[in-house]
C-alpha cells in the first residue's frame, strides 16, 4: 500500500498571500505558498488545474510530479504556472519530511550550515527616512538592509533623481556605519541609460549588491552596466526556471542570483538552480518578500547550498499591512533572528507549524492586493 493524495484546499489570506494545504489518506498534510503578488486568484486557478493530475497519486514521488506539472501541459514556464508548481512542490516536500520525520534539508543531502544571514527592508516603494530606519534595524540586530533605489524613472531622466538616491544611501552609510550591508533594488524601474549612471554614482558607497538594475528581459544590458561599477550585480526574482537562468549564468555578468522559492518551481527546481549557479561561482540570495511557508522553503534549500549568502524575509515590510510574517504560525520563535542570522528550522518537513485556525479565519477576509499603477508626468505607464 502507498500513501495517496486525497484532497487540497487553498486559502487567500492577507496581506497578499495564497496558502495551499494538501491532504493524504494517512493523515499527513503539507503546506505550500503558491502566489504571484497581485495575481493570487489567477495562481489559485492554476493550482486547481494542476492538482487534477495529482489526486490519488503517491505524494512521495516529487520529481515525477514536478515533471508532470511542468511538461504535461505543453505550454510551460512563466510566472503563473511556475508559481503554482512551486507551492504544490513545497507542500509535497512538507509531506515527505513529515513522513520520514526529518526536515527537508536532510532529504536533500543534509545541511552544510546551521543558520543564514538575513536582511530587512526599509524605505517603502518611494524610499524616505532611510538613514533612521537603517539605524533602527541595526539596533534590532540586523547586519544588512535593502531599499528601493528610486521612484519611477524615464528612459532619460533628471540627474536630480540620481542625486536623491545618492543622498539616501549616504544617509544609511553615515547612520549605520562603513561595514553595514546595503542592498539597493533598482526594481526594474531603471532603464539602461540611467542604470549605468546610477550604478556609477553609487559605486563609492561599497554596496552589498545592486538588485535588478534592468528588467530581466534586458539582461544583455548587464554587460554595459558592469563596466560602470565594481558593485556586485544581483537579479533573478522574475526568472522562473533553470532554463531562464542558463543564459544569464553563461553571460558572466551576474554575481548573485535571486530565484524565489514561491515563483521558480519550488524546492525541486531551486535546488537545481542553486547548484547551477555554484558551477559559475555565483552566489544565491533567494527572493522572499512573502509569507512564512515561502520563507521556510527558502531556508530548507539554503541549508544545503554552499553558495547561499543571505536570505530576504518580510518581517515588517511595507506590504504587510494588517498581517505579518509570524501571524500564521503556532510557534513564531522558529524564525527568531539573532546577530543578523536565522537558524535553519529543524522540525519535520518545512520545519514550521501553520496555525490552521488563524488561516481559516483570515481566509474569510481574503484580499485583492494589487501593486500600485504609476504614470510618468507625460501620462505614460511607469515601471513599478
GROMACS .gro file of C-alpha atoms in nm:
model
  384
    1UNK     CA    1   0.000   0.000   0.000
    2UNK     CA    2   0.123   0.350  -0.080
    3UNK     CA    3   0.015   0.684   0.058
    4UNK     CA    4  -0.218   0.881  -0.169
    5UNK     CA    5  -0.310   1.245  -0.213
    6UNK     CA    6  -0.678   1.272  -0.128
    7UNK     CA    7  -0.752   1.642  -0.147
    8UNK     CA    8  -0.634   2.000  -0.113
    9UNK     CA    9  -0.753   2.346  -0.013
   10UNK     CA   10  -0.632   2.694  -0.100
   11UNK     CA   11  -0.659   2.997   0.126
   12UNK     CA   12  -0.626   3.357   0.008
   13UNK     CA   13  -0.509   3.537   0.321
   14UNK     CA   14  -0.398   3.893   0.398
   15UNK     CA   15  -0.183   4.081   0.345
   16UNK     CA   16  -0.132   3.942  -0.010
   17UNK     CA   17  -0.063   3.569   0.012
   18UNK     CA   18  -0.206   3.237  -0.105
   19UNK     CA   19  -0.159   2.923   0.106
   20UNK     CA   20  -0.211   2.564  -0.008
   21UNK     CA   21  -0.286   2.259   0.208
   22UNK     CA   22  -0.250   1.911   0.054
   23UNK     CA   23  -0.406   1.614   0.237
   24UNK     CA   24  -0.323   1.242   0.226
   25UNK     CA   25  -0.501   0.922   0.323
   26UNK     CA   26  -0.252   0.873   0.608
   27UNK     CA   27  -0.349   1.199   0.774
   28UNK     CA   28  -0.022   1.374   0.685
   29UNK     CA   29  -0.075   1.721   0.540
   30UNK     CA   30   0.165   1.955   0.366
   31UNK     CA   31   0.163   2.332   0.327
   32UNK     CA   32   0.284   2.544   0.036
   33UNK     CA   33   0.270   2.906  -0.072
   34UNK     CA   34   0.190   2.937  -0.444
   35UNK     CA   35   0.140   3.303  -0.525
   36UNK     CA   36   0.224   3.585  -0.758
   37UNK     CA   37   0.191   3.915  -0.580
   38UNK     CA   38  -0.118   4.083  -0.724
   39UNK     CA   39  -0.233   3.768  -0.906
   40UNK     CA   40  -0.331   3.538  -0.617
   41UNK     CA   41  -0.664   3.437  -0.769
   42UNK     CA   42  -0.502   3.358  -1.103
   43UNK     CA   43  -0.245   3.131  -0.938
   44UNK     CA   44  -0.524   2.973  -0.734
   45UNK     CA   45  -0.695   2.874  -1.061
   46UNK     CA   46  -0.367   2.729  -1.194
   47UNK     CA   47  -0.328   2.522  -0.876
   48UNK     CA   48  -0.679   2.383  -0.929
   49UNK     CA   49  -0.587   2.273  -1.281
   50UNK     CA   50  -0.251   2.123  -1.187
   51UNK     CA   51  -0.389   1.930  -0.891
   52UNK     CA   52  -0.615   1.731  -1.125
   53UNK     CA   53  -0.310   1.522  -1.217
   54UNK     CA   54  -0.206   1.460  -0.854
   55UNK     CA   55  -0.521   1.344  -0.677
   56UNK     CA   56  -0.489   0.974  -0.598
   57UNK     CA   57  -0.112   0.975  -0.657
   58UNK     CA   58   0.169   0.895  -0.416
   59UNK     CA   59   0.292   1.233  -0.280
   60UNK     CA   60   0.644   1.099  -0.224
   61UNK     CA   61   0.718   1.083  -0.599
   62UNK     CA   62   0.801   1.454  -0.607
   63UNK     CA   63   1.036   1.461  -0.904
   64UNK     CA   64   0.784   1.276  -1.119
   65UNK     CA   65   0.503   1.507  -1.010
   66UNK     CA   66   0.719   1.810  -1.091
   67UNK     CA   67   0.792   1.680  -1.440
   68UNK     CA   68   0.424   1.602  -1.499
   69UNK     CA   69   0.319   1.952  -1.393
   70UNK     CA   70   0.591   2.120  -1.598
   71UNK     CA   71   0.595   1.906  -1.913
   72UNK     CA   72   0.245   1.763  -1.914
   73UNK     CA   73   0.063   2.076  -2.025
   74UNK     CA   74   0.261   2.153  -2.344
   75UNK     CA   75   0.271   2.527  -2.259
   76UNK     CA   76   0.513   2.583  -1.976
   77UNK     CA   77   0.707   2.836  -1.775
   78UNK     CA   78   0.614   3.189  -1.677
   79UNK     CA   79   0.516   3.349  -1.350
   80UNK     CA   80   0.171   3.192  -1.304
   81UNK     CA   81   0.238   2.827  -1.391
   82UNK     CA   82   0.579   2.814  -1.220
   83UNK     CA   83   0.439   2.975  -0.904
   84UNK     CA   84   0.154   2.723  -0.894
   85UNK     CA   85   0.405   2.440  -0.936
   86UNK     CA   86   0.624   2.599  -0.667
   87UNK     CA   87   0.355   2.596  -0.398
   88UNK     CA   88   0.247   2.241  -0.478
   89UNK     CA   89   0.610   2.130  -0.471
   90UNK     CA   90   0.664   2.292  -0.130
   91UNK     CA   91   0.361   2.112   0.012
   92UNK     CA   92   0.480   1.776  -0.127
   93UNK     CA   93   0.821   1.822   0.034
   94UNK     CA   94   0.648   1.915   0.361
   95UNK     CA   95   0.454   1.587   0.343
   96UNK     CA   96   0.766   1.388   0.261
   97UNK     CA   97   0.961   1.535   0.550
   98UNK     CA   98   0.679   1.461   0.791
   99UNK     CA   99   0.650   1.106   0.653
  100UNK     CA  100   1.019   1.040   0.725
  101UNK     CA  101   1.017   1.258   1.041
  102UNK     CA  102   1.301   1.470   0.905
  103UNK     CA  103   1.348   1.830   0.789
  104UNK     CA  104   1.350   1.871   0.413
  105UNK     CA  105   1.719   1.960   0.413
  106UNK     CA  106   1.804   1.611   0.539
  107UNK     CA  107   1.624   1.463   0.238
  108UNK     CA  108   1.822   1.694   0.007
  109UNK     CA  109   2.157   1.562   0.127
  110UNK     CA  110   2.188   1.725   0.466
  111UNK     CA  111   2.280   2.072   0.587
  112UNK     CA  112   2.609   2.249   0.524
  113UNK     CA  113   2.519   2.537   0.757
  114UNK     CA  114   2.329   2.592   1.082
  115UNK     CA  115   2.200   2.942   1.006
  116UNK     CA  116   2.198   3.205   0.734
  117UNK     CA  117   2.230   3.581   0.737
  118UNK     CA  118   1.908   3.776   0.676
  119UNK     CA  119   1.833   4.132   0.573
  120UNK     CA  120   1.541   4.363   0.641
  121UNK     CA  121   1.351   4.605   0.417
  122UNK     CA  122   1.342   4.982   0.472
  123UNK     CA  123   1.205   5.282   0.289
  124UNK     CA  124   0.889   5.160   0.116
  125UNK     CA  125   0.802   5.191  -0.253
  126UNK     CA  126   0.916   5.553  -0.269
  127UNK     CA  127   1.204   5.550  -0.022
  128UNK     CA  128   1.235   5.813   0.250
  129UNK     CA  129   1.384   5.847   0.600
  130UNK     CA  130   1.611   5.552   0.527
  131UNK     CA  131   1.901   5.668   0.744
  132UNK     CA  132   1.700   5.647   1.065
  133UNK     CA  133   1.528   5.327   0.951
  134UNK     CA  134   1.862   5.158   0.883
  135UNK     CA  135   1.991   5.257   1.226
  136UNK     CA  136   1.678   5.110   1.387
  137UNK     CA  137   1.731   4.782   1.202
  138UNK     CA  138   2.094   4.776   1.311
  139UNK     CA  139   1.993   4.833   1.672
  140UNK     CA  140   1.741   4.548   1.635
  141UNK     CA  141   2.028   4.314   1.545
  142UNK     CA  142   2.024   4.312   1.166
  143UNK     CA  143   2.355   4.350   0.983
  144UNK     CA  144   2.206   4.442   0.644
  145UNK     CA  145   1.907   4.616   0.486
  146UNK     CA  146   1.764   4.658   0.138
  147UNK     CA  147   1.582   4.958  -0.004
  148UNK     CA  148   1.424   5.055  -0.332
  149UNK     CA  149   1.658   5.293  -0.509
  150UNK     CA  150   1.422   5.543  -0.656
  151UNK     CA  151   1.075   5.639  -0.764
  152UNK     CA  152   0.978   5.597  -1.130
  153UNK     CA  153   1.240   5.692  -1.390
  154UNK     CA  154   1.204   5.770  -1.758
  155UNK     CA  155   1.446   5.623  -2.014
  156UNK     CA  156   1.636   5.950  -1.989
  157UNK     CA  157   1.559   6.133  -1.668
  158UNK     CA  158   1.687   6.406  -1.440
  159UNK     CA  159   2.019   6.369  -1.259
  160UNK     CA  160   1.836   6.528  -0.968
  161UNK     CA  161   1.675   6.189  -0.906
  162UNK     CA  162   2.016   6.020  -0.910
  163UNK     CA  163   2.141   6.277  -0.661
  164UNK     CA  164   1.850   6.192  -0.430
  165UNK     CA  165   1.937   5.821  -0.442
  166UNK     CA  166   2.298   5.900  -0.355
  167UNK     CA  167   2.184   6.121  -0.066
  168UNK     CA  168   1.969   5.838   0.075
  169UNK     CA  169   2.247   5.581   0.051
  170UNK     CA  170   2.492   5.828   0.205
  171UNK     CA  171   2.249   5.876   0.496
  172UNK     CA  172   2.246   5.500   0.559
  173UNK     CA  173   2.626   5.487   0.548
  174UNK     CA  174   2.650   5.773   0.794
  175UNK     CA  175   2.396   5.633   1.039
  176UNK     CA  176   2.473   5.260   1.020
  177UNK     CA  177   2.848   5.270   0.966
  178UNK     CA  178   3.102   5.177   0.698
  179UNK     CA  179   3.057   4.800   0.713
  180UNK     CA  180   2.679   4.767   0.739
  181UNK     CA  181   2.529   4.578   0.444
  182UNK     CA  182   2.323   4.784   0.199
  183UNK     CA  183   2.134   4.634  -0.093
  184UNK     CA  184   1.985   4.880  -0.340
  185UNK     CA  185   1.699   4.747  -0.550
  186UNK     CA  186   1.654   4.919  -0.886
  187UNK     CA  187   1.333   4.708  -0.911
  188UNK     CA  188   1.343   4.710  -1.289
  189UNK     CA  189   1.233   5.076  -1.273
  190UNK     CA  190   1.557   5.199  -1.424
  191UNK     CA  191   1.619   5.176  -1.796
  192UNK     CA  192   1.965   5.106  -1.936
  193UNK     CA  193   2.083   5.468  -1.989
  194UNK     CA  194   2.002   5.577  -1.634
  195UNK     CA  195   2.105   5.243  -1.484
  196UNK     CA  196   2.462   5.298  -1.600
  197UNK     CA  197   2.469   5.646  -1.449
  198UNK     CA  198   2.308   5.538  -1.123
  199UNK     CA  199   2.534   5.236  -1.076
  200UNK     CA  200   2.841   5.452  -1.130
  201UNK     CA  201   2.718   5.717  -0.885
  202UNK     CA  202   2.661   5.455  -0.612
  203UNK     CA  203   2.995   5.279  -0.654
  204UNK     CA  204   3.179   5.474  -0.380
  205UNK     CA  205   2.934   5.353  -0.114
  206UNK     CA  206   3.051   4.989  -0.126
  207UNK     CA  207   2.707   4.836  -0.155
  208UNK     CA  208   2.631   4.474  -0.075
  209UNK     CA  209   2.466   4.450  -0.417
  210UNK     CA  210   2.262   4.631  -0.681
  211UNK     CA  211   1.943   4.437  -0.749
  212UNK     CA  212   1.760   4.407  -1.081
  213UNK     CA  213   1.941   4.704  -1.239
  214UNK     CA  214   1.735   4.640  -1.554
  215UNK     CA  215   1.434   4.423  -1.627
  216UNK     CA  216   1.523   4.056  -1.684
  217UNK     CA  217   1.415   4.080  -2.047
  218UNK     CA  218   1.708   4.319  -2.090
  219UNK     CA  219   1.974   4.111  -1.912
  220UNK     CA  220   2.208   4.163  -2.207
  221UNK     CA  221   2.244   4.522  -2.082
  222UNK     CA  222   2.420   4.396  -1.769
  223UNK     CA  223   2.740   4.384  -1.972
  224UNK     CA  224   2.738   4.764  -2.010
  225UNK     CA  225   2.628   4.826  -1.650
  226UNK     CA  226   2.906   4.607  -1.510
  227UNK     CA  227   3.156   4.826  -1.696
  228UNK     CA  228   3.047   5.124  -1.484
  229UNK     CA  229   3.064   4.971  -1.135
  230UNK     CA  230   3.252   4.731  -0.911
  231UNK     CA  231   2.938   4.663  -0.703
  232UNK     CA  232   2.807   4.303  -0.716
  233UNK     CA  233   2.511   4.266  -0.952
  234UNK     CA  234   2.205   4.069  -0.835
  235UNK     CA  235   1.897   3.967  -1.031
  236UNK     CA  236   1.653   3.682  -1.083
  237UNK     CA  237   1.331   3.733  -0.886
  238UNK     CA  238   1.139   3.747  -1.216
  239UNK     CA  239   1.309   3.441  -1.365
  240UNK     CA  240   1.127   3.115  -1.318
  241UNK     CA  241   1.331   2.809  -1.419
  242UNK     CA  242   1.681   2.676  -1.473
  243UNK     CA  243   1.628   2.746  -1.843
  244UNK     CA  244   1.567   3.114  -1.767
  245UNK     CA  245   1.887   3.128  -1.563
  246UNK     CA  246   2.100   2.935  -1.812
  247UNK     CA  247   2.194   3.222  -2.043
  248UNK     CA  248   2.230   3.466  -1.753
  249UNK     CA  249   2.486   3.244  -1.585
  250UNK     CA  250   2.665   3.178  -1.911
  251UNK     CA  251   2.696   3.553  -1.976
  252UNK     CA  252   2.918   3.602  -1.671
  253UNK     CA  253   2.763   3.940  -1.580
  254UNK     CA  254   2.577   3.842  -1.263
  255UNK     CA  255   2.729   3.791  -0.917
  256UNK     CA  256   2.421   3.696  -0.714
  257UNK     CA  257   2.104   3.526  -0.837
  258UNK     CA  258   1.774   3.568  -0.654
  259UNK     CA  259   1.526   3.296  -0.750
  260UNK     CA  260   1.205   3.296  -0.548
  261UNK     CA  261   1.105   2.961  -0.396
  262UNK     CA  262   0.737   3.050  -0.450
  263UNK     CA  263   0.787   3.156  -0.812
  264UNK     CA  264   1.070   2.949  -0.960
  265UNK     CA  265   0.928   2.598  -0.940
  266UNK     CA  266   0.967   2.544  -0.567
  267UNK     CA  267   1.223   2.342  -0.375
  268UNK     CA  268   1.281   2.088  -0.652
  269UNK     CA  269   1.368   2.345  -0.917
  270UNK     CA  270   1.551   2.595  -0.699
  271UNK     CA  271   1.786   2.330  -0.560
  272UNK     CA  272   1.892   2.272  -0.922
  273UNK     CA  273   1.921   2.646  -0.994
  274UNK     CA  274   2.138   2.697  -0.684
  275UNK     CA  275   2.368   2.415  -0.798
  276UNK     CA  276   2.392   2.563  -1.150
  277UNK     CA  277   2.498   2.896  -1.001
  278UNK     CA  278   2.766   2.733  -0.788
  279UNK     CA  279   2.924   2.591  -1.105
  280UNK     CA  280   2.966   2.953  -1.228
  281UNK     CA  281   3.099   3.081  -0.890
  282UNK     CA  282   2.778   3.282  -0.847
  283UNK     CA  283   2.616   3.337  -0.507
  284UNK     CA  284   2.247   3.296  -0.421
  285UNK     CA  285   2.028   3.532  -0.215
  286UNK     CA  286   1.673   3.397  -0.251
  287UNK     CA  287   1.395   3.647  -0.306
  288UNK     CA  288   1.121   3.622  -0.041
  289UNK     CA  289   0.901   3.923   0.043
  290UNK     CA  290   0.623   3.672   0.114
  291UNK     CA  291   0.482   3.463   0.397
  292UNK     CA  292   0.614   3.206   0.645
  293UNK     CA  293   0.572   2.899   0.424
  294UNK     CA  294   0.775   3.057   0.145
  295UNK     CA  295   1.047   3.158   0.392
  296UNK     CA  296   1.060   2.810   0.544
  297UNK     CA  297   1.103   2.660   0.197
  298UNK     CA  298   1.387   2.903   0.125
  299UNK     CA  299   1.566   2.813   0.446
  300UNK     CA  300   1.545   2.440   0.378
  301UNK     CA  301   1.727   2.484   0.047
  302UNK     CA  302   1.964   2.748   0.188
  303UNK     CA  303   2.073   2.488   0.442
  304UNK     CA  304   2.202   2.263   0.164
  305UNK     CA  305   2.360   2.527  -0.061
  306UNK     CA  306   2.720   2.634  -0.006
  307UNK     CA  307   2.672   2.943  -0.226
  308UNK     CA  308   2.364   3.078  -0.041
  309UNK     CA  309   2.487   3.400   0.122
  310UNK     CA  310   2.189   3.594   0.258
  311UNK     CA  311   1.812   3.547   0.280
  312UNK     CA  312   1.538   3.803   0.224
  313UNK     CA  313   1.248   3.795   0.471
  314UNK     CA  314   0.936   4.007   0.505
  315UNK     CA  315   0.900   4.085   0.878
  316UNK     CA  316   0.787   4.447   0.895
  317UNK     CA  317   0.799   4.500   0.518
  318UNK     CA  318   0.577   4.783   0.395
  319UNK     CA  319   0.346   4.542   0.210
  320UNK     CA  320   0.248   4.355   0.528
  321UNK     CA  321  -0.042   4.571   0.633
  322UNK     CA  322  -0.283   4.406   0.878
  323UNK     CA  323  -0.097   4.074   0.898
  324UNK     CA  324   0.274   3.998   0.915
  325UNK     CA  325   0.516   3.709   0.873
  326UNK     CA  326   0.468   3.542   1.210
  327UNK     CA  327   0.089   3.569   1.243
  328UNK     CA  328   0.012   3.233   1.081
  329UNK     CA  329   0.250   3.018   1.290
  330UNK     CA  330   0.176   2.835   1.614
  331UNK     CA  331   0.542   2.886   1.713
  332UNK     CA  332   0.674   3.219   1.581
  333UNK     CA  333   1.006   3.156   1.761
  334UNK     CA  334   1.107   2.928   1.474
  335UNK     CA  335   1.211   3.245   1.289
  336UNK     CA  336   1.389   3.413   1.580
  337UNK     CA  337   1.657   3.643   1.439
  338UNK     CA  338   1.983   3.673   1.630
  339UNK     CA  339   2.300   3.861   1.534
  340UNK     CA  340   2.160   3.921   1.187
  341UNK     CA  341   2.101   3.549   1.125
  342UNK     CA  342   1.818   3.298   1.143
  343UNK     CA  343   1.867   2.932   1.231
  344UNK     CA  344   1.751   2.669   0.985
  345UNK     CA  345   1.423   2.515   1.111
  346UNK     CA  346   1.493   2.153   1.203
  347UNK     CA  347   1.141   2.021   1.257
  348UNK     CA  348   0.987   1.765   1.020
  349UNK     CA  349   0.907   1.882   0.668
  350UNK     CA  350   0.942   2.256   0.623
  351UNK     CA  351   1.008   2.286   0.995
  352UNK     CA  352   0.714   2.513   1.076
  353UNK     CA  353   0.368   2.456   1.220
  354UNK     CA  354   0.094   2.650   1.041
  355UNK     CA  355  -0.188   2.776   1.263
  356UNK     CA  356  -0.476   2.645   1.053
  357UNK     CA  357  -0.739   2.809   1.272
  358UNK     CA  358  -0.590   3.151   1.201
  359UNK     CA  359  -0.552   3.068   0.832
  360UNK     CA  360  -0.919   2.975   0.802
  361UNK     CA  361  -1.029   3.282   0.993
  362UNK     CA  362  -0.824   3.522   0.782
  363UNK     CA  363  -0.925   3.348   0.458
  364UNK     CA  364  -1.278   3.473   0.530
  365UNK     CA  365  -1.134   3.824   0.492
  366UNK     CA  366  -0.908   3.737   0.199
  367UNK     CA  367  -0.756   4.010  -0.014
  368UNK     CA  368  -0.743   4.159  -0.360
  369UNK     CA  369  -0.396   4.310  -0.331
  370UNK     CA  370  -0.268   4.491  -0.636
  371UNK     CA  371   0.062   4.666  -0.687
  372UNK     CA  372   0.047   5.042  -0.747
  373UNK     CA  373   0.000   5.167  -1.102
  374UNK     CA  374   0.236   5.455  -1.165
  375UNK     CA  375   0.247   5.701  -1.455
  376UNK     CA  376   0.508   5.949  -1.567
  377UNK     CA  377   0.431   6.318  -1.592
  378UNK     CA  378   0.356   6.274  -1.963
  379UNK     CA  379   0.092   6.009  -1.889
  380UNK     CA  380   0.287   5.700  -1.997
  381UNK     CA  381   0.283   5.399  -1.770
  382UNK     CA  382   0.587   5.375  -1.543
  383UNK     CA  383   0.758   5.063  -1.412
  384UNK     CA  384   0.664   4.991  -1.052
   0.00000   0.00000   0.00000
